PDB file of C-alpha atoms in Angstrom:
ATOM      1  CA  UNK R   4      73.497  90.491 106.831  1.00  0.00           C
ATOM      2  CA  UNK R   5      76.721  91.544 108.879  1.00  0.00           C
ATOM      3  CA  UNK R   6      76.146  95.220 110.272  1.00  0.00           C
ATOM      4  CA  UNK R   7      80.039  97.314 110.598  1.00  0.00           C
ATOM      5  CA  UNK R   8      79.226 100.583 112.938  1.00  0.00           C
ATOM      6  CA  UNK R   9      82.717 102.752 112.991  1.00  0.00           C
ATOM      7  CA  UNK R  10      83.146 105.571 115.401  1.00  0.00           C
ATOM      8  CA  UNK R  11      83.231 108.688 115.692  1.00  0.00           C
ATOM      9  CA  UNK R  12      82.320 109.289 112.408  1.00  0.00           C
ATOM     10  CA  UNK R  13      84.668 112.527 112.615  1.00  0.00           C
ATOM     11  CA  UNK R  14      87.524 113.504 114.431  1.00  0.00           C
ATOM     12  CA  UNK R  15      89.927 116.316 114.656  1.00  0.00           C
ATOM     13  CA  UNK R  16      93.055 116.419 115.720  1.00  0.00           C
ATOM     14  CA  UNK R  17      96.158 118.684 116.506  1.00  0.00           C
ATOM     15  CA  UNK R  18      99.591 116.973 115.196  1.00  0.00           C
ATOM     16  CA  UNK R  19     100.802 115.113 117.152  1.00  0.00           C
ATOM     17  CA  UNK R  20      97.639 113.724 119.133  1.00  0.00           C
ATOM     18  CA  UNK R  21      96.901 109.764 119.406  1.00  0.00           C
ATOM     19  CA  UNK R  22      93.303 108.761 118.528  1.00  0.00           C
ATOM     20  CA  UNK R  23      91.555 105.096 118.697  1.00  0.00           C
ATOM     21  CA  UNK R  24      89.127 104.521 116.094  1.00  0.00           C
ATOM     22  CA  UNK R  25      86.696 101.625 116.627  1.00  0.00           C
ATOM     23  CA  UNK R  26      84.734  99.307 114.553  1.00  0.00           C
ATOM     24  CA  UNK R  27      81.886  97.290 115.507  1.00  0.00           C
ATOM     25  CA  UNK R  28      80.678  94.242 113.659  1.00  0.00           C
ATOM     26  CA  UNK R  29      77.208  92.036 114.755  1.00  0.00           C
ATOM     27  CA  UNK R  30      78.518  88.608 113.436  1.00  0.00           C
ATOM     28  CA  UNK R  31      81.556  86.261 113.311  1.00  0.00           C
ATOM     29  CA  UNK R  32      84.189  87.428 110.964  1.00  0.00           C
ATOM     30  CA  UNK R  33      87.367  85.789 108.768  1.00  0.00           C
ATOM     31  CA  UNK R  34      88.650  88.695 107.203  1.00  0.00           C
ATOM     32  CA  UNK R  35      88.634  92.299 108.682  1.00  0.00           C
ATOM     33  CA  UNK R  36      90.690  94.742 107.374  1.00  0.00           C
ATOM     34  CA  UNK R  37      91.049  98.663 108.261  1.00  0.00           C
ATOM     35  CA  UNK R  38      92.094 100.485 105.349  1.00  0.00           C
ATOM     36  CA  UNK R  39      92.883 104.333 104.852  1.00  0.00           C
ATOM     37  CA  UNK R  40      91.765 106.885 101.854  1.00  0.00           C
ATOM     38  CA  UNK R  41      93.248 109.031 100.955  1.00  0.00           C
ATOM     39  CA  UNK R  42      91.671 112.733  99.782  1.00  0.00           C
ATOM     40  CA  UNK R  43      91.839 111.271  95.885  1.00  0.00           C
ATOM     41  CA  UNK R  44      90.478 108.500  96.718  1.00  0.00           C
ATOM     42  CA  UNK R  45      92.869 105.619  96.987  1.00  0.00           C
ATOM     43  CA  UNK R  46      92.492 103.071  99.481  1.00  0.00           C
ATOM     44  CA  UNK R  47      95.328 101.955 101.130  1.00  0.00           C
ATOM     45  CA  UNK R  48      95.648  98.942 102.912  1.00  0.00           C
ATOM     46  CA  UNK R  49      96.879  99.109 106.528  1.00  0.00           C
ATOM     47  CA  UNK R  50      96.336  95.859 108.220  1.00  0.00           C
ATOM     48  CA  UNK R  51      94.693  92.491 107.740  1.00  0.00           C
ATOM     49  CA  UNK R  52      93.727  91.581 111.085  1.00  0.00           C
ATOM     50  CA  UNK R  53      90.467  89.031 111.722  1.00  0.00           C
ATOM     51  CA  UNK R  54      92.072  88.622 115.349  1.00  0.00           C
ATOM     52  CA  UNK R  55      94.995  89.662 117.050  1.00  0.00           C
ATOM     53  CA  UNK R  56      97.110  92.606 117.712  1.00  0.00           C
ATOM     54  CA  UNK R  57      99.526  94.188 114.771  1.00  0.00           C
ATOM     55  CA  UNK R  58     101.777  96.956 114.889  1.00  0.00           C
ATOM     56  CA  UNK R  59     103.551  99.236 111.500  1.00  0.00           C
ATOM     57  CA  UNK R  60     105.133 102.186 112.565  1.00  0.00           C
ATOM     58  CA  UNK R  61     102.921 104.942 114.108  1.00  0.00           C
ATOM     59  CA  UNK R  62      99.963 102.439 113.681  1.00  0.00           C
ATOM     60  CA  UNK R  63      98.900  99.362 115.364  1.00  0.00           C
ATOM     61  CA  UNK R  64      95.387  97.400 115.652  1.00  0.00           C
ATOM     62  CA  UNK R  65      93.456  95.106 117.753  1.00  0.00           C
ATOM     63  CA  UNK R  66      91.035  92.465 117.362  1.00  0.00           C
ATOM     64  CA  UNK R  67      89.117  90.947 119.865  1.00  0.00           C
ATOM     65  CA  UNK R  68      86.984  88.299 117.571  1.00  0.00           C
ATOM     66  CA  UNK R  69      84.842  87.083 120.870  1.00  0.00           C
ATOM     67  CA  UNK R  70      83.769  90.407 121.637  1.00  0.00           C
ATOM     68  CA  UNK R  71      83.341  91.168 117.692  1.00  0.00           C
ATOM     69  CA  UNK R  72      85.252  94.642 118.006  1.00  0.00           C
ATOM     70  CA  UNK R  73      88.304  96.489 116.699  1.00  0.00           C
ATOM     71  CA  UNK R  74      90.591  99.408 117.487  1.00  0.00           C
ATOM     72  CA  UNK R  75      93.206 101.291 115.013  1.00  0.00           C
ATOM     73  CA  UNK R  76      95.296 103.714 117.438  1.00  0.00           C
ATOM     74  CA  UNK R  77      97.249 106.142 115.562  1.00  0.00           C
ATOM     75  CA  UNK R  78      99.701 107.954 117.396  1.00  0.00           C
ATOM     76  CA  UNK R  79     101.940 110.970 116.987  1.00  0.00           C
ATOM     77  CA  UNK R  80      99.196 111.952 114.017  1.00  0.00           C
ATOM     78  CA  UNK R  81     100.905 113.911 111.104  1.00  0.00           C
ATOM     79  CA  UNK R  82      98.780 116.070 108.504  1.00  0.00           C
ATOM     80  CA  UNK R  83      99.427 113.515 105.997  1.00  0.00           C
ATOM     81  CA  UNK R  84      97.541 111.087 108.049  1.00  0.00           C
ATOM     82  CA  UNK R  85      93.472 112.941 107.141  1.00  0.00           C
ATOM     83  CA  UNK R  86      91.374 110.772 105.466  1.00  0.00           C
ATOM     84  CA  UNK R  87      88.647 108.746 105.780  1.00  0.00           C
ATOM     85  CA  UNK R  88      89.527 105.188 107.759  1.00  0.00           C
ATOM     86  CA  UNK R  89      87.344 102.179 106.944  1.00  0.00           C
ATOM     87  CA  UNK R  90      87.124  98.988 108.852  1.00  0.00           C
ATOM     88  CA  UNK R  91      85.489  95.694 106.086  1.00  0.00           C
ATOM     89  CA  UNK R  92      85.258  92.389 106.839  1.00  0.00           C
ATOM     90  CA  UNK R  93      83.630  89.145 105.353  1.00  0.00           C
ATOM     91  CA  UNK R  94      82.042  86.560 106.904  1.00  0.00           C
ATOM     92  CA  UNK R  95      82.886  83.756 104.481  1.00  0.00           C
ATOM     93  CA  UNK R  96      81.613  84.583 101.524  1.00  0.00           C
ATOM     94  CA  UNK R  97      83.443  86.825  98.959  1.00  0.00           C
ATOM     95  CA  UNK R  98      82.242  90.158  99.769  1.00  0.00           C
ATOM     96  CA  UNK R  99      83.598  92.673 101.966  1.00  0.00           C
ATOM     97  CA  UNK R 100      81.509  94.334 104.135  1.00  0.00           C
ATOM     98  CA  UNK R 101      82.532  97.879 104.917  1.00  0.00           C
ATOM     99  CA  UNK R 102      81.661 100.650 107.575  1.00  0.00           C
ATOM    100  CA  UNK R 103      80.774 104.098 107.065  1.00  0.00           C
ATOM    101  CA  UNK R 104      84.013 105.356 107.831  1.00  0.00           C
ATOM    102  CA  UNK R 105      85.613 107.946 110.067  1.00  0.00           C
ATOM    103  CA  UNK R 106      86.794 110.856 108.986  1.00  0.00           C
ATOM    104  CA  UNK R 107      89.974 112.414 110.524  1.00  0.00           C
ATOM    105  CA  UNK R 108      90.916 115.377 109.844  1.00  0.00           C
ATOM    106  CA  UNK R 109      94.526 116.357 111.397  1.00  0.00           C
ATOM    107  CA  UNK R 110      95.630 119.869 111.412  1.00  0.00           C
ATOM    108  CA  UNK R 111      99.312 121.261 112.065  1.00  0.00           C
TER     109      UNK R 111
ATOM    110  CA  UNK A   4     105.937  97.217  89.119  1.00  0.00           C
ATOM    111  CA  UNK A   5     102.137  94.660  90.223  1.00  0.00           C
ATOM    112  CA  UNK A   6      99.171  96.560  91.214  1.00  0.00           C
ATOM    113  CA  UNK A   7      95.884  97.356  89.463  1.00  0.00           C
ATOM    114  CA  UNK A   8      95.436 100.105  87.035  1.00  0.00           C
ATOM    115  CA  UNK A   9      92.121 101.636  86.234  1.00  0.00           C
ATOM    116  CA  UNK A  10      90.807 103.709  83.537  1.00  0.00           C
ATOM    117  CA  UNK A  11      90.088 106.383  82.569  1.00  0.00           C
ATOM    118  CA  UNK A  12      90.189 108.350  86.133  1.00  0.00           C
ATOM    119  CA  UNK A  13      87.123 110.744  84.977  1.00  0.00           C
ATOM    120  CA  UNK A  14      83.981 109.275  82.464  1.00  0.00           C
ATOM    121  CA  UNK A  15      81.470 111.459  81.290  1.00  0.00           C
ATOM    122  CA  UNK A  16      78.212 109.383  80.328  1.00  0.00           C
ATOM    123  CA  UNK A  17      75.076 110.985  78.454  1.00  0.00           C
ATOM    124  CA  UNK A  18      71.637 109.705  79.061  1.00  0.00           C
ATOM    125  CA  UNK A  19      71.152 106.555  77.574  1.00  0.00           C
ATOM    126  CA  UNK A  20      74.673 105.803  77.555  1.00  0.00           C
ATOM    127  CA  UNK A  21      76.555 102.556  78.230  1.00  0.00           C
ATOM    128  CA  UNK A  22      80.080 102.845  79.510  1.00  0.00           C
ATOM    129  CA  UNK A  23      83.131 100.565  80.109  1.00  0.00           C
ATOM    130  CA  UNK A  24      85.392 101.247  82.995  1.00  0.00           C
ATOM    131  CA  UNK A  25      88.769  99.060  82.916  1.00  0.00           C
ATOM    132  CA  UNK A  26      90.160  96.956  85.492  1.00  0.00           C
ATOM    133  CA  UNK A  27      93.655  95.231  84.942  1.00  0.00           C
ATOM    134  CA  UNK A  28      95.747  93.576  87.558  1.00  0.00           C
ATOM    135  CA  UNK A  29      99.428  92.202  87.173  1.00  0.00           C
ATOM    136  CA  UNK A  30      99.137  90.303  90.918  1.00  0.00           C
ATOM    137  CA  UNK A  31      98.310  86.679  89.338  1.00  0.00           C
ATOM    138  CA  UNK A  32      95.606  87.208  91.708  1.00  0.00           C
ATOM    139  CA  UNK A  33      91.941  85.286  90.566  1.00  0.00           C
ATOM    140  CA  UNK A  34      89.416  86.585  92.280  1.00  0.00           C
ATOM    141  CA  UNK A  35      88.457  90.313  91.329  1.00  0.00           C
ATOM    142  CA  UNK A  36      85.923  93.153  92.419  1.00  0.00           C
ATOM    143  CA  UNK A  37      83.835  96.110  91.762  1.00  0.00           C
ATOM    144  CA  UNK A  38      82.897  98.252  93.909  1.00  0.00           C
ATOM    145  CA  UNK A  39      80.876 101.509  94.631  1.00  0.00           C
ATOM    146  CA  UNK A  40      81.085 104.518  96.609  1.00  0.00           C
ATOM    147  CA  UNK A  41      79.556 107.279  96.781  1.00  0.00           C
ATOM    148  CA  UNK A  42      80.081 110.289  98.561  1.00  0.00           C
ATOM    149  CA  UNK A  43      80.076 110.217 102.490  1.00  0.00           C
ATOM    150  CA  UNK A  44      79.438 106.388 102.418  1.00  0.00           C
ATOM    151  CA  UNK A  45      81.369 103.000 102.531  1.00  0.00           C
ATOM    152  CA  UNK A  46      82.063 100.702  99.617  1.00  0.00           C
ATOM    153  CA  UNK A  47      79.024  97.923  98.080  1.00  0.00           C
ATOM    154  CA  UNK A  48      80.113  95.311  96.066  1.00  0.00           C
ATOM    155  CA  UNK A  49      78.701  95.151  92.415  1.00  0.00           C
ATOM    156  CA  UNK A  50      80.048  92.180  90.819  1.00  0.00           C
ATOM    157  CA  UNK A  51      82.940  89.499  91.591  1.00  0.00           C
ATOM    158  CA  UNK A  52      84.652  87.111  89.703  1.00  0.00           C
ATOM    159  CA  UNK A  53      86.650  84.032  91.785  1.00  0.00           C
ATOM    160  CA  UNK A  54      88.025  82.802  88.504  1.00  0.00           C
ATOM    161  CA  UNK A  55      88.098  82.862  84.597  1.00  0.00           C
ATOM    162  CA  UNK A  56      84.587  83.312  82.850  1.00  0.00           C
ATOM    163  CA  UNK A  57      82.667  83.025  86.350  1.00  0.00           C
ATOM    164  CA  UNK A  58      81.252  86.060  87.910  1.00  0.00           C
ATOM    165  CA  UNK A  59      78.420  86.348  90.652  1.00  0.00           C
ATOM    166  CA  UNK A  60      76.668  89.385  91.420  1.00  0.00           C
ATOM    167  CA  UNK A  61      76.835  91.508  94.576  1.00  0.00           C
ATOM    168  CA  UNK A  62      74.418  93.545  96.329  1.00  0.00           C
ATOM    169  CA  UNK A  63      73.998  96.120  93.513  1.00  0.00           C
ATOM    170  CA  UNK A  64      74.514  94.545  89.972  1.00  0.00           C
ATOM    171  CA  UNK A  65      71.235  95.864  88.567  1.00  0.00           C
ATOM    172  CA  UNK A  66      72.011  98.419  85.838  1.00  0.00           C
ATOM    173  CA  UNK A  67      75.508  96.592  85.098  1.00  0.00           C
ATOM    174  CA  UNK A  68      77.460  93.835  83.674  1.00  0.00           C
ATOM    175  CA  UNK A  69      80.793  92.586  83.774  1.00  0.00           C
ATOM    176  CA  UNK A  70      83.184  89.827  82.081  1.00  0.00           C
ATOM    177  CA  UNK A  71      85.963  87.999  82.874  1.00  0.00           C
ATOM    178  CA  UNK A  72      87.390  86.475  79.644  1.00  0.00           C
ATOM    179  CA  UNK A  73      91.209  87.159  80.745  1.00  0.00           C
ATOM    180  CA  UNK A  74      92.850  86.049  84.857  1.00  0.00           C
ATOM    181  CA  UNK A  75      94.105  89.971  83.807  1.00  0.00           C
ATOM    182  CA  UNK A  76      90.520  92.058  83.227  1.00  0.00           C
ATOM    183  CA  UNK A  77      87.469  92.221  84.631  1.00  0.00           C
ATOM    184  CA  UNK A  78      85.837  95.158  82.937  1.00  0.00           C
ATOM    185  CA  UNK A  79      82.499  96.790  84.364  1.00  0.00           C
ATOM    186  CA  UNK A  80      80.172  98.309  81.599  1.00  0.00           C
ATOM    187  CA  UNK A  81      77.376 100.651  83.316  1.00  0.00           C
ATOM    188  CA  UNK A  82      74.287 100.259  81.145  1.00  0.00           C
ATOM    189  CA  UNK A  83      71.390 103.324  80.428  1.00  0.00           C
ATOM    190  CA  UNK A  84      69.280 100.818  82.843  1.00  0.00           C
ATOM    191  CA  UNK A  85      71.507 102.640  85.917  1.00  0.00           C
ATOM    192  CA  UNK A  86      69.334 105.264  86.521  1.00  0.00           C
ATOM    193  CA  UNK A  87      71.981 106.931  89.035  1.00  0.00           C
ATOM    194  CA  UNK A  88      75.473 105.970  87.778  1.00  0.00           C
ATOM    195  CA  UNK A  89      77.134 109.107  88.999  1.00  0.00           C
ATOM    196  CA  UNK A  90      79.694 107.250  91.788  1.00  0.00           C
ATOM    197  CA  UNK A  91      83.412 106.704  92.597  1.00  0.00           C
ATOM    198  CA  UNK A  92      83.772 103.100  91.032  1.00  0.00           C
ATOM    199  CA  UNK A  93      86.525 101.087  92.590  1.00  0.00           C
ATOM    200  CA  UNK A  94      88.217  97.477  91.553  1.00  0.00           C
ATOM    201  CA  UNK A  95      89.675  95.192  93.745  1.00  0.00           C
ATOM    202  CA  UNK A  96      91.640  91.933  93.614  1.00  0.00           C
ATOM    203  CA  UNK A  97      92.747  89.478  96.068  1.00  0.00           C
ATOM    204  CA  UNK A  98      94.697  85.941  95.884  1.00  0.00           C
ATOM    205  CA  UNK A  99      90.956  83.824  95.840  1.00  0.00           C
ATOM    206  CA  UNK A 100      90.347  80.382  97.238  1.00  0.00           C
ATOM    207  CA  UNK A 101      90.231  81.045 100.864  1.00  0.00           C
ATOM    208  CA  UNK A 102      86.567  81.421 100.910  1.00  0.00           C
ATOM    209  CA  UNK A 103      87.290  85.664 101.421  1.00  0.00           C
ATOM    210  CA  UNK A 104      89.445  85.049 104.043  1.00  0.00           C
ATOM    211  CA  UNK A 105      92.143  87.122 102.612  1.00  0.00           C
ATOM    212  CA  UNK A 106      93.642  90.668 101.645  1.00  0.00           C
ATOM    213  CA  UNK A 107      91.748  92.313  99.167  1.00  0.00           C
ATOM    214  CA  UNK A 108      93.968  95.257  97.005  1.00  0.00           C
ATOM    215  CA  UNK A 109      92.322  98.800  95.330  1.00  0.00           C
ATOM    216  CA  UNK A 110      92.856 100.131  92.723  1.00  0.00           C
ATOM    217  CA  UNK A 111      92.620 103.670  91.695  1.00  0.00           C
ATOM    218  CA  UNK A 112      89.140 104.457  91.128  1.00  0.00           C
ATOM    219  CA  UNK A 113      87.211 106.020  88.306  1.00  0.00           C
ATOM    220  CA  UNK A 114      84.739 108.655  88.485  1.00  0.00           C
ATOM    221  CA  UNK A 115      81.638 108.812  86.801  1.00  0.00           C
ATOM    222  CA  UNK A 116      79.699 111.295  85.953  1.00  0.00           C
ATOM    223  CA  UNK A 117      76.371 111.824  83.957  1.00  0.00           C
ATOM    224  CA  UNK A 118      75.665 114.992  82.027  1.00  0.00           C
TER     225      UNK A 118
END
């Protein structure tokens, strides 16, 4: 099956750094989504992206589908933005396949 | 307001046990999930459903079951045959038909924990 490598697997920050987060993926992909939890738990969705370049507020992403990679820059980081960051995707079937995760951890 | 609700948000289960966690969704979405986390690692998928009274299982489904008798509910009932329930259990539901090819939403979570 699809392997999803996500690095670093930690990070820590000073507010107001930027960081790039990356996710690797080994096969074609129509869905790939980065998501954020949250320290109860929640996952919140930040972008639907299978290819292409998005942008909301502090955060934007990038998806290069050919080269089977993708990059969530956050920039101006605030406290409120620790977690853990996952990048999924699906390769046509139902199931999303999810990373490990990185986990940020931004201090003030 | 839509989203999905789960509950309870903490489950206690005994040895031998067989507990329901609920999943309900006001999205009009078909297709739902279950997932499982636990700690330090990603998300597997249990069980889906793409529609009414079909489900399929996912990479983990042994020690569970699931039904899907309402568009609204897809319960997840973790039988005594999970030998290592204890997990963050998540449920997820996205618009269906496009072959996965589209936004999947979370809900909550429920935690589960054996005594």
């Amino acid at each position: 099956g699809i392997q999803v490598e996500q690095s670093p697997p930690d990070l820590i920050l000073q507010e107001g750094a930027n960081s790039t987060l990356r996710c690797n993926f080994s096969d074609s992909v129509n869905n790939l989504q980065w998501f954020h939890q949250n320290p109860w738990g929640q996952l919140i969705n930040l972008f639907y992206i299978p290819s292409g370049t998005k942008q909301n507020g502090r955060l934007s992403a990038t998806t290069v589908a050919t080269e089977r990679y993708s990059l969530l820059y956050i920039s101006s980081s605030q406290t409120t933005d620790s977690g853990v960051y996952f990048c999924a995707v699906n390769t046509g079937f139902q199931k999303l396949v999810f990373g490990t995760g990185t986990r940020l951890l931004v201090s003030p | 307001d839509g989203g999905i609700t789960q509950s309870p948000k903490y489950l206690f289960r005994k040895e031998g046990q067989n507990v329901t966690l609920s999943c309900e969704q006001n999205l009009n979405h078909d297709a739902m999930y279950w997932y499982r986390q636990d700690p330090g690692q990603g998300l597997r998928l249990i069980y889906y459903s793409q529609i009414v009274n079909d489900f399929q299982k996912g990479d983990i489904a042994e020690g569970y079951s699931v039904s899907r008798e309402k568009k609204e509910s897809f319960p997840l009932t973790v039988t005594s045959a999970q030998k290592n329930p204890t997990a963050f259990y998540l449920c997820a539901s996205s618009i269906g038909g496009l072959a996965g090819a589209e936004t999947q939403y979370f809900g909550p979570g429920t935690r589960l924990l054996v005594l």
